[in-house]
PDB file of C-alpha atoms in Angstrom:
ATOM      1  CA  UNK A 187      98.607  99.420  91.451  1.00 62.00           C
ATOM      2  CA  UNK A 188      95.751  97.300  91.001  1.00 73.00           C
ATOM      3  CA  UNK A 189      96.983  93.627  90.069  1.00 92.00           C
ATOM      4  CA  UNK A 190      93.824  92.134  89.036  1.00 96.00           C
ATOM      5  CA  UNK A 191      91.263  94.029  86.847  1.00 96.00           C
ATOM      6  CA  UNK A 192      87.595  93.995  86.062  1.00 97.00           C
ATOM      7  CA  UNK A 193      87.392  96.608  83.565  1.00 92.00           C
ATOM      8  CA  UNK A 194      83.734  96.288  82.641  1.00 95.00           C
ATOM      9  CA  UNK A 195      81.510  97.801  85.796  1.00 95.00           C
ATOM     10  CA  UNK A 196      78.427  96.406  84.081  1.00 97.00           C
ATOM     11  CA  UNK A 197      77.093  93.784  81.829  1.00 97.00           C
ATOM     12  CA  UNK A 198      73.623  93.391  80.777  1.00 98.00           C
ATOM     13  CA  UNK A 199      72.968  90.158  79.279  1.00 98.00           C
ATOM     14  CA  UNK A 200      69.155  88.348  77.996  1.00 98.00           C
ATOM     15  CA  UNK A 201      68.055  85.425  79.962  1.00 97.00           C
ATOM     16  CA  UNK A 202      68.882  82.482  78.301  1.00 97.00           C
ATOM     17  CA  UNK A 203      71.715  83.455  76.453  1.00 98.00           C
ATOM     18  CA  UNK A 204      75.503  83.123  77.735  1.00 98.00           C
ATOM     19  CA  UNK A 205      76.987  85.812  80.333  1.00 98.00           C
ATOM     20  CA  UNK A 206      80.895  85.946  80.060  1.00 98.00           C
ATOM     21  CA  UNK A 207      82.689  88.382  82.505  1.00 98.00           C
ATOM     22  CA  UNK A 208      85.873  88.667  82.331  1.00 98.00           C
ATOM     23  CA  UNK A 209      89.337  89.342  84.695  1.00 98.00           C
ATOM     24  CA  UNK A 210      93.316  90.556  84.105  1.00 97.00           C
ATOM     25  CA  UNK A 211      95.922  90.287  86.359  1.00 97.00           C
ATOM     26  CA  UNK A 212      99.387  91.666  86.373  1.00 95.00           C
ATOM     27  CA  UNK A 213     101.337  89.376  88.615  1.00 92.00           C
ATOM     28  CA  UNK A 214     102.298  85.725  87.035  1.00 91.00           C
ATOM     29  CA  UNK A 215     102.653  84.401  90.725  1.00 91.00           C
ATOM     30  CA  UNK A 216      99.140  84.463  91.465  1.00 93.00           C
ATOM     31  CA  UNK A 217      98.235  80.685  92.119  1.00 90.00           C
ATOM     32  CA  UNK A 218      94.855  80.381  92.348  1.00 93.00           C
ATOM     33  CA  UNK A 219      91.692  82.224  90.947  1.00 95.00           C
ATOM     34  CA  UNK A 220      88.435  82.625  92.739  1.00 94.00           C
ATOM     35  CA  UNK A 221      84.963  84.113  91.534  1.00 96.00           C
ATOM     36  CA  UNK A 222      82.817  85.466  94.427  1.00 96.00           C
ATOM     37  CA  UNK A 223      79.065  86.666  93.854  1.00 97.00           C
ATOM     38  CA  UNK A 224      77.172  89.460  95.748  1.00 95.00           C
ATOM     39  CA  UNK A 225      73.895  90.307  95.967  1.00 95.00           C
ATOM     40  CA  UNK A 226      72.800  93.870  97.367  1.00 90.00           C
ATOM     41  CA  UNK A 227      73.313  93.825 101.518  1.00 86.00           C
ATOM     42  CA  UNK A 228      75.149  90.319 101.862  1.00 91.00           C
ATOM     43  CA  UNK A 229      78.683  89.679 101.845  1.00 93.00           C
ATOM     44  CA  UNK A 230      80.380  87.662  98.894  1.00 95.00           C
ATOM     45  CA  UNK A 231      79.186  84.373  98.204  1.00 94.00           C
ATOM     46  CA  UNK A 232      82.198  81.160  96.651  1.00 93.00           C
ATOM     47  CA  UNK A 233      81.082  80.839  93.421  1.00 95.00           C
ATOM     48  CA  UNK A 234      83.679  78.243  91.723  1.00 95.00           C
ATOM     49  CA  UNK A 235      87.573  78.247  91.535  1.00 94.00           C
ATOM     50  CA  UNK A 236      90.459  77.639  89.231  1.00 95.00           C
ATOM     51  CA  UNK A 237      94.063  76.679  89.904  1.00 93.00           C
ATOM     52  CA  UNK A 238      97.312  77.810  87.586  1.00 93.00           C
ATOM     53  CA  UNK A 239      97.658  74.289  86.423  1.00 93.00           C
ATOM     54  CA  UNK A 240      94.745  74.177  85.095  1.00 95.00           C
ATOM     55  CA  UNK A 241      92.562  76.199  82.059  1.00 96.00           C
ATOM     56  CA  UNK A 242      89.779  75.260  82.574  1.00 97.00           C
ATOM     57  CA  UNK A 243      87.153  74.259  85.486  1.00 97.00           C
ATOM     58  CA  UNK A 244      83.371  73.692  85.437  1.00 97.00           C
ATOM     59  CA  UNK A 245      80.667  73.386  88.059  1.00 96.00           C
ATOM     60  CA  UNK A 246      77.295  72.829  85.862  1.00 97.00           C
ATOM     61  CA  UNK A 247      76.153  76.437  84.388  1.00 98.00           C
ATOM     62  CA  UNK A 248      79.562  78.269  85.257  1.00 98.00           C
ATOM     63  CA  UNK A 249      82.629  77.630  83.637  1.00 98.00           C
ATOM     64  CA  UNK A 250      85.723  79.480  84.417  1.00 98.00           C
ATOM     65  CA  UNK A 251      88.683  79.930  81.973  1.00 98.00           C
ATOM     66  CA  UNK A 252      91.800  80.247  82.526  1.00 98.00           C
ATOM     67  CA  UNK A 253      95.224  81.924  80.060  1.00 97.00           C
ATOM     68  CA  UNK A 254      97.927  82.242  81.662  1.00 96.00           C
ATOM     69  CA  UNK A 255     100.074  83.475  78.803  1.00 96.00           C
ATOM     70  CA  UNK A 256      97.434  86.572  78.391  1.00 97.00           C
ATOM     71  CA  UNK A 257      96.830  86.591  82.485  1.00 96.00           C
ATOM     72  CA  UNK A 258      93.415  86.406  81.737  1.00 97.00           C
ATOM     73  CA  UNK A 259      90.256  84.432  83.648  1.00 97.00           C
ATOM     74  CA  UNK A 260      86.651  84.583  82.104  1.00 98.00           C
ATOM     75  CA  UNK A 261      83.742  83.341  83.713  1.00 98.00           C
ATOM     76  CA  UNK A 262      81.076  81.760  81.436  1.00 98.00           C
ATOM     77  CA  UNK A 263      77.578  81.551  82.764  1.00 98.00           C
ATOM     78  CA  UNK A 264      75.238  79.454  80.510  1.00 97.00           C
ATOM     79  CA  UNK A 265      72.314  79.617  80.823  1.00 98.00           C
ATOM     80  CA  UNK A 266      71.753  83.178  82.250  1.00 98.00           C
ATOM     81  CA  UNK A 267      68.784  83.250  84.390  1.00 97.00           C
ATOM     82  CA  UNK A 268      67.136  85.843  86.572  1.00 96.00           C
ATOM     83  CA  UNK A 269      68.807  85.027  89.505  1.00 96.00           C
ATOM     84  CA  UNK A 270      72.528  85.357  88.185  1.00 98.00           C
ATOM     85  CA  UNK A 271      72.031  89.170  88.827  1.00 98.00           C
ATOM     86  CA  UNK A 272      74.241  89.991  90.955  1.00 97.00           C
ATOM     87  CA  UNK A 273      77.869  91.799  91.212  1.00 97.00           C
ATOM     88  CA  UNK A 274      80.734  89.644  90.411  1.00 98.00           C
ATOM     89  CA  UNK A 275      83.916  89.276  92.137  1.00 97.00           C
ATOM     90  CA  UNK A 276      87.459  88.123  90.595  1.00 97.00           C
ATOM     91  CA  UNK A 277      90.225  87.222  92.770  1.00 95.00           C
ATOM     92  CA  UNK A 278      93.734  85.705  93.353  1.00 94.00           C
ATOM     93  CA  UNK A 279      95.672  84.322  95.406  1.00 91.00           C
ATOM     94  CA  UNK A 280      99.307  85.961  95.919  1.00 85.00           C
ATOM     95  CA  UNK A 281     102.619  84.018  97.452  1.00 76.00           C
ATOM     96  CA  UNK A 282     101.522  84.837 101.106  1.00 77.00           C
ATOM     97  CA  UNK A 283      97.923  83.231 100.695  1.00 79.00           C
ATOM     98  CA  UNK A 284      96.494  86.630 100.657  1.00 85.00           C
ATOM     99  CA  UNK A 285      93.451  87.210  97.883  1.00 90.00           C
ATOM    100  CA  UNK A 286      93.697  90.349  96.066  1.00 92.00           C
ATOM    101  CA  UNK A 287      90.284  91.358  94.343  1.00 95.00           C
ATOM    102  CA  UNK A 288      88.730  93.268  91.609  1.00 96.00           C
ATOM    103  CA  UNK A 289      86.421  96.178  91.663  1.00 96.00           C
ATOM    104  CA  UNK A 290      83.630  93.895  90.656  1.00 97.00           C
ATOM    105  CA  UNK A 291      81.103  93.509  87.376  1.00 98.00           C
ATOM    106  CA  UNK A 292      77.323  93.925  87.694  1.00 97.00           C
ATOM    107  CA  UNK A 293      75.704  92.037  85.849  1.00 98.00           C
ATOM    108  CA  UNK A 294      72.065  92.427  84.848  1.00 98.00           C
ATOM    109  CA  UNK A 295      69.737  89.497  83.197  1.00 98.00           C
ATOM    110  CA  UNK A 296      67.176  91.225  81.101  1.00 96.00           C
ATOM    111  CA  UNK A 297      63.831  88.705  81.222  1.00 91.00           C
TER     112      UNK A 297
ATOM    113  CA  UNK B  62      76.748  75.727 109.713  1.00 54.00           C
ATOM    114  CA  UNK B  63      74.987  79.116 111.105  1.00 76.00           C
ATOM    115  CA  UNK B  64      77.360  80.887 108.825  1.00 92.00           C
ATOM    116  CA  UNK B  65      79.677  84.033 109.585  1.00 96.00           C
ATOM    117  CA  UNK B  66      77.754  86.249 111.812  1.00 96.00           C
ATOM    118  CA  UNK B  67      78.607  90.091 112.141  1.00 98.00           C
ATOM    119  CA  UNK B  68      76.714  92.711 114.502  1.00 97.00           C
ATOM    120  CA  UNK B  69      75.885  95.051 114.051  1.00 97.00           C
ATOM    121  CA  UNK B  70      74.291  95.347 110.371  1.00 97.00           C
ATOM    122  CA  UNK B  71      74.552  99.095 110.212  1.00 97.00           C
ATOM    123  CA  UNK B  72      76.220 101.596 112.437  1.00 98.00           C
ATOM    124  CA  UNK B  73      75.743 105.460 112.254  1.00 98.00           C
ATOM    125  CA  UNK B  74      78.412 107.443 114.448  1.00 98.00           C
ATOM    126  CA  UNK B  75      80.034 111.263 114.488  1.00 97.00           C
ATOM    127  CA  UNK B  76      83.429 112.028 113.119  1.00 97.00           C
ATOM    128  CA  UNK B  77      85.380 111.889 116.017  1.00 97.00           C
ATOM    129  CA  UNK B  78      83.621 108.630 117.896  1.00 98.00           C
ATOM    130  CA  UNK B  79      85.006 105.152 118.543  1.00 98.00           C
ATOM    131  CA  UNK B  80      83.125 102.385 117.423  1.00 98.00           C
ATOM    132  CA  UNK B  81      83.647  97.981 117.178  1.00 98.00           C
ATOM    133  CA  UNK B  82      82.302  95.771 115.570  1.00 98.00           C
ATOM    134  CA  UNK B  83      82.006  92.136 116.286  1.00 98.00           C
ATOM    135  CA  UNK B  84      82.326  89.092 113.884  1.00 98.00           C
ATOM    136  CA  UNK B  85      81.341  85.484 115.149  1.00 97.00           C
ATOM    137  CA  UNK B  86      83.293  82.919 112.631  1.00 96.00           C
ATOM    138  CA  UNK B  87      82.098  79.397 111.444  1.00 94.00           C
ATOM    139  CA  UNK B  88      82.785  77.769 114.671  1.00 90.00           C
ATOM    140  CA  UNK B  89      85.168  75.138 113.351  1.00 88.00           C
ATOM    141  CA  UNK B  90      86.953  78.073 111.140  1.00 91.00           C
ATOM    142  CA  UNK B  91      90.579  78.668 112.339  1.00 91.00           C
ATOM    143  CA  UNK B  92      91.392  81.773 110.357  1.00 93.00           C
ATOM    144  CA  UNK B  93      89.476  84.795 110.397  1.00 95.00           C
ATOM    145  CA  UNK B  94      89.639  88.067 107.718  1.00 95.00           C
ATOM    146  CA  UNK B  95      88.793  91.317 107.944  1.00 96.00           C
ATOM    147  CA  UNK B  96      87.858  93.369 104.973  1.00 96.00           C
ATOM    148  CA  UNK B  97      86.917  96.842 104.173  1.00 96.00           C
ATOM    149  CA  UNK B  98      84.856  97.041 101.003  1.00 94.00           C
ATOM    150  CA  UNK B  99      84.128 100.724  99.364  1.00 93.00           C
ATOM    151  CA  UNK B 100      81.195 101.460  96.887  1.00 89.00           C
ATOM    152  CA  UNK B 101      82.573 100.241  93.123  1.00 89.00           C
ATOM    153  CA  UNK B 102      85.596  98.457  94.639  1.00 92.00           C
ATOM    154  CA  UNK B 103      86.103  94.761  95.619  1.00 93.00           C
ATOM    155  CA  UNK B 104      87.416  94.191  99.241  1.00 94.00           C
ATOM    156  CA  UNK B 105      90.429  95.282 100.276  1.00 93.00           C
ATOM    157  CA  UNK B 106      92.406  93.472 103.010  1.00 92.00           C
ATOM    158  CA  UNK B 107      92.717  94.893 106.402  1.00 94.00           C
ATOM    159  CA  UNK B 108      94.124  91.680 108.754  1.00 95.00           C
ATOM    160  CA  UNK B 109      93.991  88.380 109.502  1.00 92.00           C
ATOM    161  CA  UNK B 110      93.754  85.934 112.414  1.00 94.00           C
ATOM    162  CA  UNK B 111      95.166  82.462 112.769  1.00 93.00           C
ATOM    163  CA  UNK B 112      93.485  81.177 115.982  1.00 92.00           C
ATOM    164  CA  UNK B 113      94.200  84.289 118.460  1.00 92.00           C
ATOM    165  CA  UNK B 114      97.204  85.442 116.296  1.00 93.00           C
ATOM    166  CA  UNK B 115      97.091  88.302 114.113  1.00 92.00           C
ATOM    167  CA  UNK B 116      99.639  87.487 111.467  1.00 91.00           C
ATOM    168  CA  UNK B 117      99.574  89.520 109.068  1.00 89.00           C
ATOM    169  CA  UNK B 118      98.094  93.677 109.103  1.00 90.00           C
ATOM    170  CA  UNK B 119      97.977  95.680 105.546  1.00 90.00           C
ATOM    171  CA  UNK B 120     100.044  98.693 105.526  1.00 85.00           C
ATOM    172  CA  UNK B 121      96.644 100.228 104.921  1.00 77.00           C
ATOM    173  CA  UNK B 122      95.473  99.517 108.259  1.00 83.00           C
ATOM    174  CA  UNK B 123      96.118 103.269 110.603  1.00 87.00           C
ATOM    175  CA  UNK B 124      97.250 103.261 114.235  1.00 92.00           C
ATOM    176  CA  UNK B 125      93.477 104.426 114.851  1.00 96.00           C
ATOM    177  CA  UNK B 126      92.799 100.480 113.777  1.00 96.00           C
ATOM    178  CA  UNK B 127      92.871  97.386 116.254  1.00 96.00           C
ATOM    179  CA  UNK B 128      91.230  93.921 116.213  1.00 96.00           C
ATOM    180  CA  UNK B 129      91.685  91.370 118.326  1.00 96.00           C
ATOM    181  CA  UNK B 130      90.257  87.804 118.475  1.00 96.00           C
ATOM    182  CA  UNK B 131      90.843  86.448 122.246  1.00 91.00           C
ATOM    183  CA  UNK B 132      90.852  82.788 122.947  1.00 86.00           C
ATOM    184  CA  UNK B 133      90.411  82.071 118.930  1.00 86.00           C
ATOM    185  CA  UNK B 134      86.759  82.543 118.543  1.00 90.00           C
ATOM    186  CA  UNK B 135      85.323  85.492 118.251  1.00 96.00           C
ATOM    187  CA  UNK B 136      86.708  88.542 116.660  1.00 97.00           C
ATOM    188  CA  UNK B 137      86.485  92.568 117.417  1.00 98.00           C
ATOM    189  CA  UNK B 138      87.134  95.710 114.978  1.00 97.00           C
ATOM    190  CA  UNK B 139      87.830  98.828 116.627  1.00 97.00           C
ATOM    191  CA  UNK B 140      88.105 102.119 114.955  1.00 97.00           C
ATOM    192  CA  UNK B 141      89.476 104.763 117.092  1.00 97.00           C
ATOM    193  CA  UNK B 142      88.524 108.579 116.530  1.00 97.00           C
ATOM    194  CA  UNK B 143      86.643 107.778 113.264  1.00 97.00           C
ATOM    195  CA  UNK B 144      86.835 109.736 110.150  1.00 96.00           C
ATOM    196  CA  UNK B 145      84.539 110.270 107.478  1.00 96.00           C
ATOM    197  CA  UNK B 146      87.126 108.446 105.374  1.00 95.00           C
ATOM    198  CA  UNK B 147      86.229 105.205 107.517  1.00 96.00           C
ATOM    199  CA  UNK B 148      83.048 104.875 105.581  1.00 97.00           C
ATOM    200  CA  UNK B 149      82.829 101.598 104.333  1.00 96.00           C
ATOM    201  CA  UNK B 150      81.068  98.123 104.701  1.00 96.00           C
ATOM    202  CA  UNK B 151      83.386  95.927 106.865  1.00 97.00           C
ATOM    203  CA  UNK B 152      83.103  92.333 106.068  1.00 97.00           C
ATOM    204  CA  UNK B 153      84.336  89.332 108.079  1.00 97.00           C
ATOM    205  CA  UNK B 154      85.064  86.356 106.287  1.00 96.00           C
ATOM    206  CA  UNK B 155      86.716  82.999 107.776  1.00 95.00           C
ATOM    207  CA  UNK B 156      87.862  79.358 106.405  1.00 92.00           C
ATOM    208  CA  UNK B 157      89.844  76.251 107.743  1.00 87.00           C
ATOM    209  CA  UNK B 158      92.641  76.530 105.650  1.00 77.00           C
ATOM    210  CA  UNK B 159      94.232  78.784 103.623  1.00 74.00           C
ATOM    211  CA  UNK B 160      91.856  79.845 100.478  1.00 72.00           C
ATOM    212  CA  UNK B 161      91.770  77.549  97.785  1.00 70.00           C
ATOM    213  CA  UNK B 162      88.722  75.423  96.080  1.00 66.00           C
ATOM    214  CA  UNK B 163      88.161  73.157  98.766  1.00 68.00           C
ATOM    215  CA  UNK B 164      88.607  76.236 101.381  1.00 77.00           C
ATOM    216  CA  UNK B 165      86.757  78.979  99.740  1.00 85.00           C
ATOM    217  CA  UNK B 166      86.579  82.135 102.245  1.00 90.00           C
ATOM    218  CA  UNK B 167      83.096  82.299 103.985  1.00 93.00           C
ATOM    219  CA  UNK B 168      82.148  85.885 104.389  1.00 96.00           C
ATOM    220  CA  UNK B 169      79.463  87.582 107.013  1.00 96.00           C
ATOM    221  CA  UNK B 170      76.870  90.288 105.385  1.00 96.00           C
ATOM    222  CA  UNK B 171      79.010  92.954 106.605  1.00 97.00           C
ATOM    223  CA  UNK B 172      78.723  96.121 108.873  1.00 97.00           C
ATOM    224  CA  UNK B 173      77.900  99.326 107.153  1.00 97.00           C
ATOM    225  CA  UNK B 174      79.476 101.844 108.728  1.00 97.00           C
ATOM    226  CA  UNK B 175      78.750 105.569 107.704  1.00 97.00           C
ATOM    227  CA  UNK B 176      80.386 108.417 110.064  1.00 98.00           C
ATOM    228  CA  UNK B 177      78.825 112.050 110.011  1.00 96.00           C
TER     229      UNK B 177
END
């Protein structure tokens, strides 16, 4: 069963505008929510961070969202530049501290 | 800060072979993770050191699996009697505490491993 979603593989978004990716989860226990970036051949970069008690946490371009009553996290990127390509990561963090992750978007900035 | 540091970067062995792989954490990192990350799929936990302790395995993880992490520091992935199954990138990742925003998990580039 796959507790936390990422149901778009892709996203393709123009420079300059606003890149939001979004995340479900199942499981209302999850504490804590964590967006990683890849690029190609390196291993998953922090990215920024939300907590339950919270809905809402910026860290200049990237703002993540969270709502709890939908179990839902977005991440809003604004704005989109070339470097934000890259594969995106959702995950939480269960009752034993463990993260459980999505599959991942891609996301593509068109110049 | 030299980051997490995993050798090798890329390892090519026959169905049938042993292999390990070696992960060098941030050095004042207490906790070290292994992962196992398939194409299309985020990583998927394998186990998980606290000093030289493993604590916690997944379910996931075969017999034909074993890492150890002697004296706390460094950290070994063996994979007995591969299987093309075992294809994968393995990724290391280590932090102070457990993960939250002010202990974010700080992951190596990986070891691709493909067996033929």
């Amino acid at each position: 069963d796959q507790q936390v979603k990422q149901n778009s593989p892709s996203l393709s978004v123009q420079e300059g505008r606003i890149s939001i990716l979004n995340c479900d989860y199942t499981n209302s226990m999850f504490d804590y929510f964590l967006w990683y970036k890849k690029y190609p051949a390196e291993g998953p970069t922090f990215l920024i961070s939300i907590s339950s008690i919270k809905d809402k946490n910026e860290d200049g371009r990237f703002t993540v969202f969270l709502n709890k009553s939908a179990k839902h996290l977005s991440l809003h990127i604004v704005p989109s530049q070339p470097g934000d390509s890259a594969v995106y990561f959702c995950a939480a963090r269960g009752s034993n501290y463990q993260l459980i992750w999505g599959a991942g978007t891609k996301l593509i900035i068109k110049p | 800060d030299t980051g997490v540091s995993q050798d090798p970067r890329h390892k090519i062995t026959k169905r049938g072979q042993n292999v390990t792989f070696r992960c060098d954490p941030i050095s004042e990192h207490n906790r070290l993770y292994w992962y196992r990350q398939t194409l299309g799929q985020g990583p998927e936990f394998l186990t998980y050191f606290q000093n030289e302790a493993q604590l916690e395995k997944s379910r996931l993880l075969s017999d034909r699996f074993s890492a150890e992490r002697p004296k706390g520091s460094f950290s070994t992935l063996e994979i007995q009697r591969t299987e093309q199954g075992d294809s994968a990138m393995y990724l290391c990742a280590s932090s102070s505490q457990v993960p939250s925003y002010n202990s974010p998990l700080h992951f190596g580039n990986g070891t691709r491993l493909t067996v033929t």
